[in-house]
Structure formats: C-alpha cells, structure tokens
Amino acid sequence: MSMKMIIAPTDFSEVSVNAVNYAADMAMALHAQLVIMHVNEYIYAYSEAGIIDALIDENTDERLDGLEAQLLKRTANKLSIKKILSVGRLEKELSKLSETITPFAIVMGTHDELNTVNRFFLDSRSLNTAKKLRCPVMIIPNHKTWNKIASIAYACDLKDAESIPAKEIKYVQDAFGSVLHVVHISKDSNFNSEDVINTTLLPAGLMVNKTDFHIIEHDDVVKGIEAFADEFKIDLVILQPKEYGFFQNLFHISQSKRMILHPWMPIMVLH
C-alpha cells in the first residue's frame, strides 16, 4: 500500500504555519508524507524585471527550507517532507497537484473574512474548483493544535442517499480509527430515526462499525452542529457541499466566523 500524502499550502503567515504544524503532526500520526507548498500569486507583477523575479524565488526557497527544518526538528527528523514552489492561482495549483498525487487531504488555515480559505470556497470560480477536487480539504482554526481525532461528526441533510460520500467518509474514519456520528440538524421533530437508518444510511453504507446516528432539533444549523460537537466532544466535523444552498448557508461570511473560525473545531470538506 502506498504512503498517504497530505498537502499543506502556506503563505508563511502565523496562521498558515500553524496549519502546517497541524498537518505535520497529523502526518506523523497517519505515517504519511507531508507536502508543503507555496504558490507565488503575485510574481507576474514583476515579470518584466528578471532580477526581481530571481530574488523572489530565492527568498521563497529559503523560507521553504526554513519551514522544512523547523518541521524536521518538531518531528525529530522522522517526518517525510516534500517541498513544492509554484506560480499561479492557489486554487488552480492545488487542484493540479491533488490530481497528480491524490492526497489524503489538503490542510489549510484560516485568517479572516478576506482570507484564502474564504476566497477558495466562496467566490463562484473557486467554489466550482473546490467541488471538482477529488480529495478532502481540512480547515484548521488559528491556534488549533493537533489532537488525536477520536470522534468525527458528519453533518448531512439526508435528502439523497446516493450522493452521500460513504466510501470517503469511512476511509477517513478508518484512517483515524474514530467513532463516526452521522448528524442531521432539523427544525422538524417528526423524523423517525429507524426509518432514516433503513431507507437512507444503510443503503449508503454508512451504518457500519463504530457509527451512530443522531437527529438534532434546532432552528439554526450551525448552532445545532456546535452544540452537538460540544456535547459529544467531536474532534472533526465533515461537511459535504453537494447542495449550493446548504453549503452557502454554512460558509456565508457571517457563518464562517461562527463555524470555520471556531477555536476548537477543525472542519473537513468532502467534494
């Protein structure tokens, strides 16, 4: 079996380096290789001055080397690391790389409303790119450090069993050795759990080992997920952007502050 690979893009900011550190610790736990990637999105502004381009490249190489040295020290030289320097748009370069190496996940940090993560998921072009990626994207809140992922919540709407990425979810669950909680947040208290399990979750292949199903009645989807995560000590929430309205509701700028920037809740987006 080939080694898992984890991609961690960085712009060398404190937030992105924190996500890289998280990815490094996760790679150690999964016996995976870490790919640290920097994309020069601004280099074209200097395209007519070759000497400036060269200086930018040299400086970036040095910063990548420094980050690699820091990660090797952090992991006692036990982590396998690959460095990639690209030029272009971050989302396009990530998409090309993920198609080439099929990583276990892309791990990204968050800044604020105008950050890369929000641009990556919210503008129409980037949203389309995100949906086309064939690997999970993990979004790590600032200052969040790695802890064993013992409990995962998959938040779903239960409308279409065939669209549930059961294989991908179970792959992530098995990789971490986690308990999986399938969670549906609804304003309607008339859902029958047994019916849902028999008609939707069993056909989808989700109700296998170490898996529980929960229906949570709440007027607010995000608050409902947060309350559930608190109560069940969830380490990772999995979301699936299969429906534009549901996804946009969760990742609207005002909602992203409440969810993506939550200090204890890493999020994995499946595509």
Coordinates of C-alpha atoms in Angstrom, one line a residue:
M1 CA 0.0 0.0 0.0
S2 CA 1.4 3.4 -1.0
M3 CA 2.1 6.1 1.7
K4 CA -0.7 8.6 2.3
M5 CA 0.2 12.2 1.3
I6 CA -1.0 15.4 3.0
I7 CA -0.7 18.8 1.2
A8 CA -0.2 21.9 3.4
P9 CA -0.2 25.2 1.4
T10 CA 1.5 28.0 3.2
D11 CA 2.0 31.8 2.7
F12 CA 4.4 31.8 5.7
S13 CA 1.9 33.7 7.9
E14 CA 1.4 32.6 11.5
V15 CA -2.0 31.2 10.7
S16 CA -0.8 29.1 7.7
V17 CA 2.3 27.9 9.6
N18 CA 0.0 26.8 12.4
A19 CA -1.9 24.7 9.9
V20 CA 1.3 23.3 8.5
N21 CA 2.3 22.3 12.0
Y22 CA -1.1 20.6 12.5
A23 CA -0.6 18.8 9.2
A24 CA 2.8 17.7 10.2
D25 CA 1.6 16.2 13.4
M26 CA -1.3 14.6 11.6
A27 CA 1.1 13.1 9.0
M28 CA 3.1 11.6 11.8
A29 CA 0.0 10.0 13.3
L30 CA -1.0 8.6 9.9
H31 CA 2.5 7.6 8.8
A32 CA 2.0 9.9 5.9
Q33 CA 4.3 12.1 3.8
L34 CA 3.8 15.9 4.1
V35 CA 3.9 18.1 1.0
I36 CA 4.5 21.8 1.9
M37 CA 3.5 24.1 -0.9
H38 CA 3.9 27.8 -1.6
V39 CA 2.3 29.5 -4.6
N40 CA 3.6 32.9 -5.7
E41 CA 0.4 34.6 -6.8
Y42 CA 2.0 38.0 -7.2
I43 CA 5.1 37.2 -9.2
Y44 CA 3.6 38.3 -12.5
A45 CA 3.7 41.9 -11.3
Y46 CA 7.5 41.7 -11.7
S47 CA 7.6 39.8 -15.0
E48 CA 9.5 42.4 -16.9
A49 CA 12.3 42.6 -14.3
G50 CA 14.0 39.2 -14.3
I51 CA 16.4 40.1 -11.4
I52 CA 13.4 40.8 -9.1
D53 CA 11.8 37.5 -10.1
A54 CA 15.0 35.7 -9.2
L55 CA 15.2 37.4 -5.8
I56 CA 11.6 36.5 -5.0
D57 CA 12.2 32.8 -5.9
E58 CA 15.4 32.7 -3.9
N59 CA 13.7 34.2 -0.9
T60 CA 10.8 31.8 -1.1
D61 CA 13.1 28.8 -1.4
E62 CA 14.9 29.9 1.7
R63 CA 11.7 30.3 3.6
L64 CA 10.5 26.8 2.5
D65 CA 13.9 25.4 3.6
G66 CA 13.5 27.1 6.9
L67 CA 10.0 25.7 7.4
E68 CA 11.2 22.2 6.5
A69 CA 14.0 22.5 9.0
Q70 CA 11.5 23.6 11.7
L71 CA 9.2 20.7 10.9
L72 CA 12.1 18.1 11.0
K73 CA 13.1 19.4 14.3
R74 CA 9.5 19.3 15.5
T75 CA 9.2 15.6 14.5
A76 CA 12.7 14.5 15.5
N77 CA 13.6 14.0 11.8
K78 CA 11.0 11.3 11.5
L79 CA 8.7 13.1 9.0
S80 CA 9.0 12.6 5.3
I81 CA 8.7 16.1 3.7
K82 CA 8.4 17.2 0.1
K83 CA 8.6 20.9 -0.9
I84 CA 6.8 22.5 -3.9
L85 CA 7.1 26.0 -5.1
S86 CA 4.5 27.1 -7.8
V87 CA 3.5 30.2 -9.6
G88 CA -0.2 31.0 -10.4
R89 CA -3.5 30.9 -8.6
L90 CA -3.5 28.9 -5.4
E91 CA -6.8 27.0 -6.1
K92 CA -5.6 26.0 -9.6
E93 CA -2.2 24.9 -8.4
L94 CA -3.8 22.9 -5.6
S95 CA -6.2 21.3 -8.0
K96 CA -3.5 20.3 -10.4
L97 CA -1.3 18.9 -7.6
S98 CA -4.2 17.0 -6.0
E99 CA -4.9 15.3 -9.3
T100 CA -1.3 14.3 -9.7
I101 CA -0.7 12.8 -6.2
T102 CA -4.2 12.1 -4.9
P103 CA -3.5 13.2 -1.3
F104 CA -5.3 12.1 1.8
A105 CA -6.2 15.7 2.5
I106 CA -5.3 19.4 1.8
V107 CA -4.8 21.1 5.2
M108 CA -5.4 24.9 5.3
G109 CA -5.5 27.6 7.9
T110 CA -7.9 30.5 8.3
H111 CA -7.3 34.2 8.6
D112 CA -10.4 36.4 8.4
E113 CA -13.3 37.3 6.0
L114 CA -10.9 38.0 3.1
N115 CA -8.6 35.1 3.6
T116 CA -7.6 32.4 1.1
V117 CA -10.0 29.8 2.6
N118 CA -13.0 32.1 2.1
R119 CA -11.9 33.1 -1.4
F120 CA -11.3 29.4 -2.2
F121 CA -14.8 28.4 -1.1
L122 CA -16.9 31.4 -1.6
D123 CA -16.4 33.1 -5.0
S124 CA -18.1 31.3 -7.8
R125 CA -15.0 30.3 -9.7
S126 CA -13.3 29.0 -6.6
L127 CA -16.4 27.2 -5.4
N128 CA -16.5 25.3 -8.7
T129 CA -12.8 24.5 -8.3
A130 CA -13.4 23.2 -4.7
K131 CA -16.2 21.0 -5.8
K132 CA -14.0 19.4 -8.5
L133 CA -11.2 18.5 -6.1
R134 CA -11.0 14.8 -5.5
C135 CA -9.6 15.0 -2.0
P136 CA -10.8 16.3 1.3
V137 CA -9.9 19.8 2.4
M138 CA -9.3 20.3 6.1
I139 CA -9.8 23.8 7.5
I140 CA -7.9 24.4 10.8
P141 CA -8.8 27.3 13.1
N142 CA -6.0 29.5 14.2
H143 CA -4.0 28.3 17.2
K144 CA -5.6 24.9 17.0
T145 CA -3.0 22.2 17.7
W146 CA -3.2 18.5 16.7
N147 CA -5.0 16.1 19.0
K148 CA -6.0 12.6 18.2
I149 CA -9.2 12.6 16.1
A150 CA -11.2 10.1 18.2
S151 CA -14.7 11.3 17.3
I152 CA -16.0 12.6 13.9
A153 CA -19.4 14.2 13.1
Y154 CA -20.7 14.0 9.6
A155 CA -23.4 16.7 9.2
C156 CA -25.9 15.8 6.5
D157 CA -29.3 16.7 5.1
L158 CA -30.5 13.2 4.3
K159 CA -32.2 14.1 1.0
D160 CA -30.3 11.8 -1.2
A161 CA -28.6 8.6 -0.1
E162 CA -26.8 8.1 -3.4
S163 CA -25.0 11.4 -3.0
I164 CA -23.6 10.6 0.4
P165 CA -19.8 10.0 0.0
A166 CA -19.9 7.0 2.3
K167 CA -16.7 5.4 0.9
E168 CA -14.7 8.6 1.5
I169 CA -16.2 9.2 5.0
K170 CA -15.4 5.6 6.0
Y171 CA -11.9 5.9 4.6
V172 CA -11.3 9.0 6.8
Q173 CA -12.9 7.3 9.8
D174 CA -10.8 4.2 9.4
A175 CA -7.6 6.2 8.9
F176 CA -8.1 7.9 12.3
G177 CA -9.7 4.9 14.0
S178 CA -12.5 7.2 15.1
V179 CA -16.1 6.9 16.2
L180 CA -18.4 8.3 13.5
H181 CA -21.6 10.3 14.4
V182 CA -23.9 10.9 11.5
V183 CA -25.8 14.1 12.4
H184 CA -28.9 15.6 10.9
I185 CA -30.0 19.1 12.2
S186 CA -33.7 19.7 11.6
K187 CA -36.5 22.1 12.6
D188 CA -38.8 19.1 12.2
S189 CA -39.1 16.8 15.2
N190 CA -41.1 14.2 13.3
F191 CA -38.1 12.4 11.8
N192 CA -38.1 8.7 12.6
S193 CA -34.5 7.5 13.3
E194 CA -35.2 3.9 12.4
D195 CA -36.8 4.9 9.1
V196 CA -33.8 7.1 8.2
I197 CA -31.3 4.4 9.0
N198 CA -33.2 1.8 7.0
T199 CA -34.0 3.9 4.0
T200 CA -31.0 6.3 3.7
L201 CA -28.0 5.4 5.8
L202 CA -27.9 1.6 5.4
P203 CA -28.2 1.8 1.6
A204 CA -25.5 4.5 1.6
G205 CA -23.2 2.2 3.5
L206 CA -22.6 4.5 6.5
M207 CA -24.0 2.4 9.4
V208 CA -21.1 0.1 9.8
N209 CA -18.5 -0.2 12.6
K210 CA -18.4 2.4 15.4
T211 CA -21.2 4.6 13.8
D212 CA -24.1 6.3 15.5
F213 CA -27.0 8.3 14.0
H214 CA -28.5 11.4 15.6
I215 CA -31.3 13.7 14.7
I216 CA -31.0 17.1 16.4
E217 CA -33.9 19.5 16.5
H218 CA -32.6 23.1 16.2
D219 CA -33.7 26.2 14.4
D220 CA -30.1 27.1 13.5
V221 CA -28.0 24.6 11.6
V222 CA -24.6 26.0 12.7
K223 CA -25.6 26.3 16.4
G224 CA -27.0 22.9 16.3
I225 CA -23.8 21.4 15.0
E226 CA -21.8 23.4 17.5
A227 CA -24.0 22.2 20.4
F228 CA -23.7 18.6 19.3
A229 CA -19.9 18.9 18.9
D230 CA -19.6 20.3 22.4
E231 CA -21.8 17.6 23.9
F232 CA -20.1 14.6 22.2
K233 CA -16.6 16.0 22.3
I234 CA -16.2 16.0 18.5
D235 CA -12.7 16.4 17.1
L236 CA -13.6 16.8 13.4
V237 CA -16.7 17.9 11.6
I238 CA -17.2 16.6 8.0
L239 CA -19.3 18.7 5.6
Q240 CA -20.3 18.0 2.0
P241 CA -21.0 20.9 -0.4
K242 CA -23.4 18.8 -2.5
E243 CA -26.2 21.4 -2.3
Y244 CA -25.4 25.0 -3.1
G245 CA -27.9 26.5 -0.6
F246 CA -26.8 24.3 2.3
F247 CA -23.1 25.0 1.6
Q248 CA -23.5 28.7 1.1
N249 CA -25.5 28.9 4.4
L250 CA -22.7 27.3 6.3
F251 CA -19.9 29.2 4.6
H252 CA -21.5 32.6 4.3
I253 CA -19.0 35.1 5.8
S254 CA -21.1 35.7 8.9
Q255 CA -21.5 31.9 9.3
S256 CA -17.8 31.1 8.6
K257 CA -16.9 33.2 11.7
R258 CA -19.1 31.0 13.8
M259 CA -18.0 27.7 12.3
I260 CA -14.7 27.8 10.4
L261 CA -13.1 30.1 12.8
H262 CA -14.4 28.2 15.8
P263 CA -11.3 27.7 18.1
W264 CA -11.8 24.0 18.7
M265 CA -13.4 22.6 15.6
P266 CA -11.4 21.5 12.5
I267 CA -13.6 21.0 9.5
M268 CA -13.2 18.6 6.6
V269 CA -15.0 19.4 3.4
L270 CA -15.5 16.5 1.1
H271 CA -16.1 17.0 -2.7

